[in-house]
Each structure stands twice: as C-alpha cells, then as structure tokens.
Amino acid sequence: MAITLTELWAILGCGAVTLLSRALPFAFVKQMRMPGWLLDFLTFVPITIMTALACESLFVGHTGHLATLNVTNCLAAIPATIAGILTKSLLMVVVVGIMAMAVIRYFTLGN
Amino acid sequence: MSPSLTFRSGVQDVLPTVFGYIGVGLAFGIVAHTSHLSLLVVAGLSFLVYAGSAQFIITSMLLLHDPLSGIFLSTFLVNSRMILMSTSLAQYFRHESLGKNLFIGALVTDETFALAMSKQNLTHGRLSFAWQAAANLVAYLVWGLATLAGAWLGGLIADPARFGFDFALTAMFIGLVYLQLIGDRKLGLPLQLQVMAFVALAYYLLLSIMSQNFALLMATIAGCLFGMELRKWQSH
C-alpha cells in the first residue's frame, strides 16, 4: 500500500482535468441558451461518436501507413451484429460477441 | 430496454454494459499490477480519475517517468470527447438543479452516454435524474471493483482475453450503434448510414497520420459537420 508523491499528483491532477471536462458542460448548458447551429451539431454526436468508438477496435493504426483491419475483432463483430439485428438486445450482442471471440481464440491459439 | 425511467430500470438497463466494464477493468488491474502500482494507486485512478483509456495512458506514462504536465495534457486530449458527450447529454437535464446536473456530469462515460442516447429514443426524448444516476453509479462501482480485483489477483488470473472478455466492450459499441441507428427517428436511417460511412472512412484515413484518440475526436467532429451539411443539402 504505497503511493509516491508523483502518483498522488498524477491522480489528483488527472482527476480534476477529467471532472472538469465532464461536469462543466452541464453547468454551461444549464445556464446558457444554446445557439441553433450548436444544437444541430450535437444531434449528430451520438451516431458519430459511437461509430468512431466501434471503429477504434476494428482498425489497427500504423503511423505513416494506412490502417489495417483487426481481423479477429472484425470476424467476431459479424455474429455480434447479426445477434443485434435478430434480437435488438444489447445483452445478446455482448454475450454472442464474447462467445464468438472465445471460439476464434480457441482455434487460433497457436498463433 | 423498456421506456421506464425509474432508478430500478436504470440499474437493469446498465447491466449488459457491465460485462464490458468487468473485462476491461480486470485487464487494467492486471496491467497496473505488472507496472508495480499499489492497490491504493489503482483505487485512486479508478475512483478519482475514472476514465478507462486515460487510466491505461497514465499508468504507462508513470512507468516511463514522464513529466506531470505531459500526463495532464494527455489525459485532457484523451478525454476531450467527454466535452462533446456531456454537452449533448446535458440537454436532457436542463430542468434539474445545478447540483443534480453536476452529479450526473461527474460520472458520464462513453458507455452511460451511449446507453442514455438509446434510452431516449424509446421515451420520446426524455431522461430522468433517477435513471441516469442509477446507470452512472452501477457503472462507477463495477469499474472500480473490477480494476481492484484485477490488481489484487494480479498474476494469478489467467489472461481474460483468452475467454473473449476483451471483446465485450467492442460488442457493446456495435450493439449501441445498431440500436442508435434503428432508434433515432429524428435523423432517420439513410442519413445516419451516410454519416456512419463518412466517420469510418475519416477515422481510417486519419489513423495513418495521428494517434488513435486524436483520430477518434477528429472523425467525430468531422462526422457531425458532414451530417449538418448533408441534412441541409437533402432538405432542399
């Protein structure tokens, strides 16, 4: 149970930075009237951010070169997506995705 | 998911995302353990910083003895997408007190934001403080406990990736994108599909010239601007 001074400052500083990024927008939105263009912009935030977050695990970046596909993740994404289309249930997507990945890993264990 | 907005349904709705938190949380704990961080530091990171990807980055920067200013800046950049998510989510809580707004804001994550956006598609654009607080608190506690369990078990635990748990988070975002796609009647399916294709392409191209986190932020902002223009152009 040890903590160095650097670790303590890193935790407190990063905690403050993260808290402000999360909570300040709530204070601003509550106090101020948002301009129309900003509201228009924000309607696209859910679909764009979720797409980008999903892409984050499907592509592998290489600085200076074009990204490549993360093949195992892309393969496991197929049954997971089908489960979503069939059941419309988040839990089923997650469970089928984990099972698919376990199966893929089992067969590629030597690699 | 039902349209109910009680505290209880918040707890129920957040449960599928818990798998993702446990998988990644255990992984973080194990990484922290192998980087010689104590349980106290892991607890501090998980309960005071509470930001998945930032915690991995802070851990590796501490190990490399990077300066504190660099660690703060990296954390800000990695988490800058939270400004976008919080500004979006805050629209639903304007009628609540400032204290309640700050409480919701303090615990927003990628996952609870995405969950809230799927939820409001079922409730005609309404969310409640009780529902959001429940989802946020369950996510917060599960994350903290999973990372501590990972750090505590350390080397004992088998690689969670072997059992596919590392894919839980990806699967969850796939599920959430799909629910958003079919649920958002304001934007509609064709427009959203075009925006998705644009974001995927932008992310793919940006990834060759910048880091993952920066590409994510840039692709998101570019996707929103593209969507705004496309909607304007298609409505003529």
Tab-separated table of C-alpha atoms in Angstrom:
chain	number	residue	atom	x	y	z
A	1	MET	CA	0.000	0.000	0.000
A	2	ALA	CA	2.401	2.645	-1.139
A	3	ILE	CA	1.864	5.824	-3.091
A	4	THR	CA	4.585	8.202	-4.249
A	5	LEU	CA	4.134	11.958	-4.380
A	6	THR	CA	4.233	11.861	-8.209
A	7	GLU	CA	1.481	9.239	-8.277
A	8	LEU	CA	-0.630	11.292	-5.875
A	9	TRP	CA	-0.267	14.430	-8.011
A	10	ALA	CA	-0.990	12.463	-11.194
A	11	ILE	CA	-4.217	11.091	-9.676
A	12	LEU	CA	-5.390	14.461	-8.309
A	13	GLY	CA	-4.426	16.442	-11.423
A	14	CYS	CA	-5.868	13.983	-13.944
A	15	GLY	CA	-8.948	13.575	-11.725
A	16	ALA	CA	-9.510	17.355	-11.824
A	17	VAL	CA	-8.928	17.567	-15.610
A	18	THR	CA	-11.393	14.718	-16.256
A	19	LEU	CA	-14.002	16.016	-13.810
A	20	LEU	CA	-13.955	19.471	-15.412
A	21	SER	CA	-14.294	18.005	-18.945
A	22	ARG	CA	-17.340	16.034	-17.816
A	23	ALA	CA	-19.147	18.329	-15.425
A	24	LEU	CA	-18.511	21.890	-16.719
A	25	PRO	CA	-20.567	21.382	-19.927
A	26	PHE	CA	-23.574	20.522	-17.702
A	27	ALA	CA	-23.186	23.843	-15.857
A	28	PHE	CA	-22.839	25.779	-19.156
A	29	VAL	CA	-25.828	24.119	-20.830
A	30	LYS	CA	-27.962	24.754	-17.739
A	31	GLN	CA	-27.066	28.458	-17.508
A	32	MET	CA	-26.915	29.430	-21.183
A	33	ARG	CA	-29.121	29.386	-24.209
A	34	MET	CA	-27.515	27.207	-26.904
A	35	PRO	CA	-27.311	28.646	-30.446
A	36	GLY	CA	-29.221	26.725	-33.145
A	37	TRP	CA	-26.163	25.579	-35.091
A	38	LEU	CA	-24.686	24.025	-31.944
A	39	LEU	CA	-27.893	22.099	-31.220
A	40	ASP	CA	-27.876	20.971	-34.853
A	41	PHE	CA	-24.238	19.856	-34.497
A	42	LEU	CA	-24.982	17.980	-31.269
A	43	THR	CA	-27.785	15.886	-32.814
A	44	PHE	CA	-25.038	14.069	-34.739
A	45	VAL	CA	-22.791	13.425	-31.721
A	46	PRO	CA	-24.370	10.071	-30.669
A	47	ILE	CA	-24.103	8.330	-34.062
A	48	THR	CA	-20.664	9.755	-34.898
A	49	ILE	CA	-19.056	9.044	-31.514
A	50	MET	CA	-20.465	5.512	-31.306
A	51	THR	CA	-19.331	4.732	-34.864
A	52	ALA	CA	-15.847	6.055	-34.107
A	53	LEU	CA	-15.658	4.058	-30.850
A	54	ALA	CA	-16.672	0.862	-32.679
A	55	CYS	CA	-14.132	1.583	-35.469
A	56	GLU	CA	-11.441	2.052	-32.825
A	57	SER	CA	-11.394	-1.699	-32.189
A	58	LEU	CA	-11.863	-2.758	-35.822
A	59	PHE	CA	-8.845	-0.876	-37.228
A	60	VAL	CA	-5.176	-1.044	-36.196
A	61	GLY	CA	-3.221	2.176	-36.727
A	62	HIS	CA	0.320	2.378	-38.107
A	63	THR	CA	1.866	5.856	-38.127
A	64	GLY	CA	2.879	6.830	-41.657
A	65	HIS	CA	0.937	3.974	-43.256
A	66	LEU	CA	-2.741	3.290	-43.845
A	67	ALA	CA	-4.522	1.442	-41.037
A	68	THR	CA	-5.149	-2.301	-41.294
A	69	LEU	CA	-8.111	-4.369	-40.107
A	70	ASN	CA	-8.060	-6.116	-36.742
A	71	VAL	CA	-9.147	-9.420	-38.309
A	72	THR	CA	-10.182	-11.287	-35.133
A	73	ASN	CA	-12.292	-8.350	-33.934
A	74	CYS	CA	-13.873	-7.957	-37.386
A	75	LEU	CA	-14.718	-11.693	-37.504
A	76	ALA	CA	-16.293	-11.640	-34.030
A	77	ALA	CA	-18.200	-8.475	-34.976
A	78	ILE	CA	-20.174	-10.396	-37.635
A	79	PRO	CA	-22.116	-12.769	-35.304
A	80	ALA	CA	-22.455	-9.921	-32.771
A	81	THR	CA	-24.073	-7.673	-35.400
A	82	ILE	CA	-26.379	-10.483	-36.560
A	83	ALA	CA	-27.417	-11.047	-32.924
A	84	GLY	CA	-28.267	-7.343	-32.703
A	85	ILE	CA	-30.374	-7.400	-35.863
A	86	LEU	CA	-32.245	-10.543	-34.744
A	87	THR	CA	-32.829	-9.713	-31.069
A	88	LYS	CA	-32.420	-5.902	-30.765
A	89	SER	CA	-30.978	-6.716	-27.317
A	90	LEU	CA	-27.710	-5.209	-26.090
A	91	LEU	CA	-27.144	-8.137	-23.736
A	92	MET	CA	-27.412	-10.656	-26.589
A	93	VAL	CA	-24.935	-8.684	-28.722
A	94	VAL	CA	-22.420	-8.708	-25.861
A	95	VAL	CA	-22.924	-12.391	-24.945
A	96	VAL	CA	-22.767	-13.597	-28.582
A	97	GLY	CA	-19.730	-11.353	-29.198
A	98	ILE	CA	-17.812	-12.756	-26.205
A	99	MET	CA	-18.667	-16.348	-27.197
A	100	ALA	CA	-17.635	-15.744	-30.811
A	101	MET	CA	-14.321	-14.252	-29.671
A	102	ALA	CA	-13.674	-17.179	-27.296
A	103	VAL	CA	-14.275	-19.622	-30.184
A	104	ILE	CA	-11.995	-17.646	-32.540
A	105	ARG	CA	-9.240	-17.517	-29.896
A	106	TYR	CA	-9.621	-21.252	-29.253
A	107	PHE	CA	-8.958	-22.074	-32.906
A	108	THR	CA	-6.076	-19.605	-33.314
A	109	LEU	CA	-4.389	-20.438	-30.013
A	110	GLY	CA	-1.105	-21.393	-31.678
A	111	ASN	CA	-0.672	-18.001	-33.385
B	1	MET	CA	-34.983	-1.902	-22.641
B	2	SER	CA	-38.362	-0.514	-21.544
B	3	PRO	CA	-39.445	3.159	-21.576
B	4	SER	CA	-39.476	3.181	-17.742
B	5	LEU	CA	-37.223	5.879	-16.217
B	6	THR	CA	-37.048	4.782	-12.567
B	7	PHE	CA	-33.861	4.146	-10.557
B	8	ARG	CA	-34.619	0.422	-10.742
B	9	SER	CA	-34.868	0.360	-14.530
B	10	GLY	CA	-31.613	2.350	-14.673
B	11	VAL	CA	-29.911	-0.490	-12.802
B	12	GLN	CA	-31.494	-3.076	-15.141
B	13	ASP	CA	-30.618	-1.191	-18.330
B	14	VAL	CA	-26.956	-0.758	-17.415
B	15	LEU	CA	-26.401	-4.481	-16.694
B	16	PRO	CA	-25.454	-5.539	-20.280
B	17	THR	CA	-22.676	-2.917	-20.289
B	18	VAL	CA	-21.292	-4.322	-17.019
B	19	PHE	CA	-19.614	-7.180	-18.931
B	20	GLY	CA	-17.505	-4.661	-20.795
B	21	TYR	CA	-16.512	-2.903	-17.565
B	22	ILE	CA	-15.531	-6.182	-15.891
B	23	GLY	CA	-13.415	-7.362	-18.847
B	24	VAL	CA	-11.558	-4.092	-19.345
B	25	GLY	CA	-11.447	-3.372	-15.587
B	26	LEU	CA	-9.739	-6.711	-14.847
B	27	ALA	CA	-7.324	-6.059	-17.712
B	28	PHE	CA	-6.479	-2.611	-16.321
B	29	GLY	CA	-5.928	-4.051	-12.838
B	30	ILE	CA	-3.550	-6.672	-14.218
B	31	VAL	CA	-1.610	-4.082	-16.231
B	32	ALA	CA	-1.408	-1.824	-13.161
B	33	HIS	CA	-0.175	-4.760	-11.075
B	34	THR	CA	2.561	-5.637	-13.570
B	35	SER	CA	3.504	-1.917	-13.694
B	36	HIS	CA	4.059	-2.109	-9.894
B	37	LEU	CA	1.224	0.254	-8.953
B	38	SER	CA	-0.159	-0.366	-5.446
B	39	LEU	CA	-3.841	-1.113	-4.746
B	40	LEU	CA	-4.137	2.406	-3.312
B	41	VAL	CA	-2.972	3.966	-6.607
B	42	VAL	CA	-5.316	1.712	-8.612
B	43	ALA	CA	-8.210	2.750	-6.360
B	44	GLY	CA	-7.220	6.417	-6.725
B	45	LEU	CA	-7.112	6.154	-10.517
B	46	SER	CA	-10.401	4.244	-10.803
B	47	PHE	CA	-12.437	6.253	-8.302
B	48	LEU	CA	-10.962	9.754	-8.768
B	49	VAL	CA	-9.966	9.793	-12.459
B	50	TYR	CA	-12.496	7.140	-13.629
B	51	ALA	CA	-11.678	7.078	-17.344
B	52	GLY	CA	-10.729	3.766	-18.979
B	53	SER	CA	-8.325	4.711	-21.763
B	54	ALA	CA	-6.832	7.617	-19.784
B	55	GLN	CA	-6.006	5.258	-16.895
B	56	PHE	CA	-4.003	2.977	-19.221
B	57	ILE	CA	-2.121	6.001	-20.571
B	58	ILE	CA	-1.434	7.465	-17.098
B	59	THR	CA	-0.106	4.065	-15.953
B	60	SER	CA	2.334	3.758	-18.851
B	61	MET	CA	3.450	7.405	-18.522
B	62	LEU	CA	4.096	6.938	-14.779
B	63	LEU	CA	6.170	3.861	-15.605
B	64	LEU	CA	8.204	5.871	-18.147
B	65	HIS	CA	8.684	8.739	-15.615
B	66	ASP	CA	7.077	11.261	-17.954
B	67	PRO	CA	6.588	14.780	-16.515
B	68	LEU	CA	3.278	15.523	-14.757
B	69	SER	CA	2.436	18.271	-17.269
B	70	GLY	CA	2.607	15.694	-20.107
B	71	ILE	CA	0.373	13.302	-18.165
B	72	PHE	CA	-2.225	16.058	-17.566
B	73	LEU	CA	-2.197	17.108	-21.239
B	74	SER	CA	-2.570	13.528	-22.497
B	75	THR	CA	-5.466	12.959	-20.095
B	76	PHE	CA	-7.170	16.115	-21.332
B	77	LEU	CA	-6.760	15.135	-25.011
B	78	VAL	CA	-7.938	11.558	-24.478
B	79	ASN	CA	-10.961	12.770	-22.538
B	80	SER	CA	-11.816	15.797	-24.691
B	81	ARG	CA	-14.601	13.801	-26.377
B	82	MET	CA	-16.311	13.933	-22.962
B	83	ILE	CA	-16.929	17.654	-23.561
B	84	LEU	CA	-18.983	16.716	-26.641
B	85	MET	CA	-20.862	13.918	-24.885
B	86	SER	CA	-21.605	15.988	-21.775
B	87	THR	CA	-22.826	18.949	-23.856
B	88	SER	CA	-25.155	16.559	-25.697
B	89	LEU	CA	-26.415	14.746	-22.621
B	90	ALA	CA	-26.883	17.928	-20.578
B	91	GLN	CA	-29.758	18.992	-22.894
B	92	TYR	CA	-31.934	16.374	-21.182
B	93	PHE	CA	-31.314	17.653	-17.639
B	94	ARG	CA	-31.682	21.434	-18.011
B	95	HIS	CA	-34.812	21.440	-15.829
B	96	GLU	CA	-32.948	19.738	-12.944
B	97	SER	CA	-30.992	21.666	-10.273
B	98	LEU	CA	-27.350	22.621	-10.840
B	99	GLY	CA	-26.276	20.152	-8.149
B	100	LYS	CA	-28.047	17.263	-9.874
B	101	ASN	CA	-26.558	18.321	-13.224
B	102	LEU	CA	-23.034	18.318	-11.799
B	103	PHE	CA	-23.632	14.940	-10.139
B	104	ILE	CA	-24.739	13.388	-13.454
B	105	GLY	CA	-21.903	15.120	-15.310
B	106	ALA	CA	-19.222	13.920	-12.890
B	107	LEU	CA	-19.873	10.253	-13.778
B	108	VAL	CA	-20.624	10.352	-17.532
B	109	THR	CA	-18.731	7.732	-19.571
B	110	ASP	CA	-18.767	6.609	-23.228
B	111	GLU	CA	-20.969	3.705	-22.177
B	112	THR	CA	-23.510	5.505	-19.993
B	113	PHE	CA	-23.762	8.296	-22.588
B	114	ALA	CA	-24.432	5.786	-25.381
B	115	LEU	CA	-26.939	3.953	-23.194
B	116	ALA	CA	-28.783	7.206	-22.417
B	117	MET	CA	-28.996	8.036	-26.139
B	118	SER	CA	-30.563	4.611	-26.897
B	119	LYS	CA	-32.919	5.074	-23.943
B	120	GLN	CA	-34.207	8.488	-25.021
B	121	ASN	CA	-35.115	7.025	-28.412
B	122	LEU	CA	-37.701	4.917	-26.538
B	123	THR	CA	-39.059	7.683	-24.298
B	124	HIS	CA	-39.791	10.462	-26.830
B	125	GLY	CA	-36.586	12.265	-25.896
B	126	ARG	CA	-36.954	12.167	-22.114
B	127	LEU	CA	-34.457	11.037	-19.475
B	128	SER	CA	-34.712	11.203	-15.680
B	129	PHE	CA	-32.238	12.019	-12.933
B	130	ALA	CA	-33.056	8.759	-11.101
B	131	TRP	CA	-32.495	6.590	-14.198
B	132	GLN	CA	-29.240	8.285	-15.207
B	133	ALA	CA	-27.898	8.335	-11.632
B	134	ALA	CA	-28.585	4.586	-11.304
B	135	ALA	CA	-26.827	3.770	-14.582
B	136	ASN	CA	-23.863	6.013	-13.687
B	137	LEU	CA	-23.448	4.664	-10.139
B	138	VAL	CA	-23.603	0.974	-11.137
B	139	ALA	CA	-21.033	1.582	-13.901
B	140	TYR	CA	-18.776	3.515	-11.482
B	141	LEU	CA	-18.841	0.848	-8.772
B	142	VAL	CA	-18.406	-2.106	-11.160
B	143	TRP	CA	-15.447	-0.390	-12.860
B	144	GLY	CA	-13.722	0.415	-9.553
B	145	LEU	CA	-14.251	-3.068	-8.107
B	146	ALA	CA	-13.202	-4.847	-11.327
B	147	THR	CA	-9.930	-2.898	-11.546
B	148	LEU	CA	-9.192	-3.583	-7.849
B	149	ALA	CA	-9.971	-7.291	-8.346
B	150	GLY	CA	-7.618	-7.373	-11.346
B	151	ALA	CA	-4.813	-5.660	-9.416
B	152	TRP	CA	-5.363	-7.830	-6.363
B	153	LEU	CA	-5.417	-11.133	-8.260
B	154	GLY	CA	-2.565	-9.858	-10.406
B	155	GLY	CA	-0.512	-12.661	-11.871
B	156	LEU	CA	-2.837	-15.379	-10.528
B	157	ILE	CA	-5.637	-14.778	-13.004
B	158	ALA	CA	-5.479	-16.333	-16.455
B	159	ASP	CA	-5.397	-13.911	-19.380
B	160	PRO	CA	-9.016	-12.632	-19.626
B	161	ALA	CA	-8.528	-12.166	-23.381
B	162	ARG	CA	-8.380	-15.940	-23.795
B	163	PHE	CA	-12.045	-16.192	-22.896
B	164	GLY	CA	-13.062	-13.392	-25.215
B	165	PHE	CA	-13.866	-10.891	-22.435
B	166	ASP	CA	-11.771	-8.184	-24.054
B	167	PHE	CA	-14.279	-8.188	-26.921
B	168	ALA	CA	-17.190	-7.288	-24.607
B	169	LEU	CA	-16.523	-3.561	-24.999
B	170	THR	CA	-16.362	-3.715	-28.805
B	171	ALA	CA	-19.513	-5.855	-28.932
B	172	MET	CA	-21.256	-3.340	-26.708
B	173	PHE	CA	-20.440	-0.412	-29.004
B	174	ILE	CA	-21.578	-2.443	-32.023
B	175	GLY	CA	-24.873	-3.113	-30.235
B	176	LEU	CA	-25.244	0.532	-29.198
B	177	VAL	CA	-24.524	1.826	-32.729
B	178	TYR	CA	-27.138	-0.547	-34.110
B	179	LEU	CA	-29.758	0.490	-31.531
B	180	GLN	CA	-28.981	4.157	-32.248
B	181	LEU	CA	-29.257	3.538	-35.994
B	182	ILE	CA	-32.710	1.951	-35.847
B	183	GLY	CA	-33.938	4.035	-32.902
B	184	ASP	CA	-33.211	7.636	-33.871
B	185	ARG	CA	-36.281	8.698	-35.842
B	186	LYS	CA	-35.279	12.372	-35.882
B	187	LEU	CA	-32.254	11.709	-38.087
B	188	GLY	CA	-33.591	8.623	-39.868
B	189	LEU	CA	-31.797	5.593	-41.265
B	190	PRO	CA	-30.384	6.824	-44.646
B	191	LEU	CA	-28.792	9.989	-43.217
B	192	GLN	CA	-27.283	8.087	-40.279
B	193	LEU	CA	-25.847	5.379	-42.576
B	194	GLN	CA	-24.172	8.028	-44.726
B	195	VAL	CA	-22.745	9.747	-41.644
B	196	MET	CA	-21.501	6.382	-40.297
B	197	ALA	CA	-19.737	5.588	-43.572
B	198	PHE	CA	-18.131	9.051	-43.531
B	199	VAL	CA	-16.922	8.659	-39.911
B	200	ALA	CA	-15.495	5.178	-40.583
B	201	LEU	CA	-13.635	6.424	-43.661
B	202	ALA	CA	-12.399	9.570	-41.885
B	203	TYR	CA	-11.203	7.536	-38.896
B	204	TYR	CA	-9.444	5.043	-41.193
B	205	LEU	CA	-7.596	7.807	-43.071
B	206	LEU	CA	-6.785	9.939	-40.005
B	207	LEU	CA	-5.333	6.920	-38.209
B	208	SER	CA	-2.322	6.943	-40.533
B	209	ILE	CA	-1.324	10.487	-39.533
B	210	MET	CA	-2.351	10.788	-35.857
B	211	SER	CA	-2.878	8.797	-32.657
B	212	GLN	CA	-5.980	6.676	-32.082
B	213	ASN	CA	-7.526	9.099	-29.598
B	214	PHE	CA	-6.954	12.170	-31.730
B	215	ALA	CA	-8.285	10.393	-34.847
B	216	LEU	CA	-11.394	9.456	-32.845
B	217	LEU	CA	-12.041	13.056	-31.838
B	218	MET	CA	-11.359	14.483	-35.309
B	219	ALA	CA	-13.512	11.857	-37.072
B	220	THR	CA	-16.363	12.601	-34.647
B	221	ILE	CA	-16.239	16.365	-35.213
B	222	ALA	CA	-15.853	15.965	-38.994
B	223	GLY	CA	-18.787	13.499	-38.990
B	224	CYS	CA	-21.060	15.995	-37.195
B	225	LEU	CA	-20.165	18.787	-39.668
B	226	PHE	CA	-20.687	16.399	-42.601
B	227	GLY	CA	-24.086	15.384	-41.191
B	228	MET	CA	-25.165	19.032	-40.769
B	229	GLU	CA	-24.243	19.885	-44.377
B	230	LEU	CA	-25.806	16.721	-45.763
B	231	ARG	CA	-29.101	17.350	-43.945
B	232	LYS	CA	-29.186	20.962	-45.160
B	233	TRP	CA	-28.456	19.850	-48.729
B	234	GLN	CA	-31.001	16.993	-48.698
B	235	SER	CA	-33.820	19.151	-47.323
B	236	HIS	CA	-33.675	21.430	-50.364
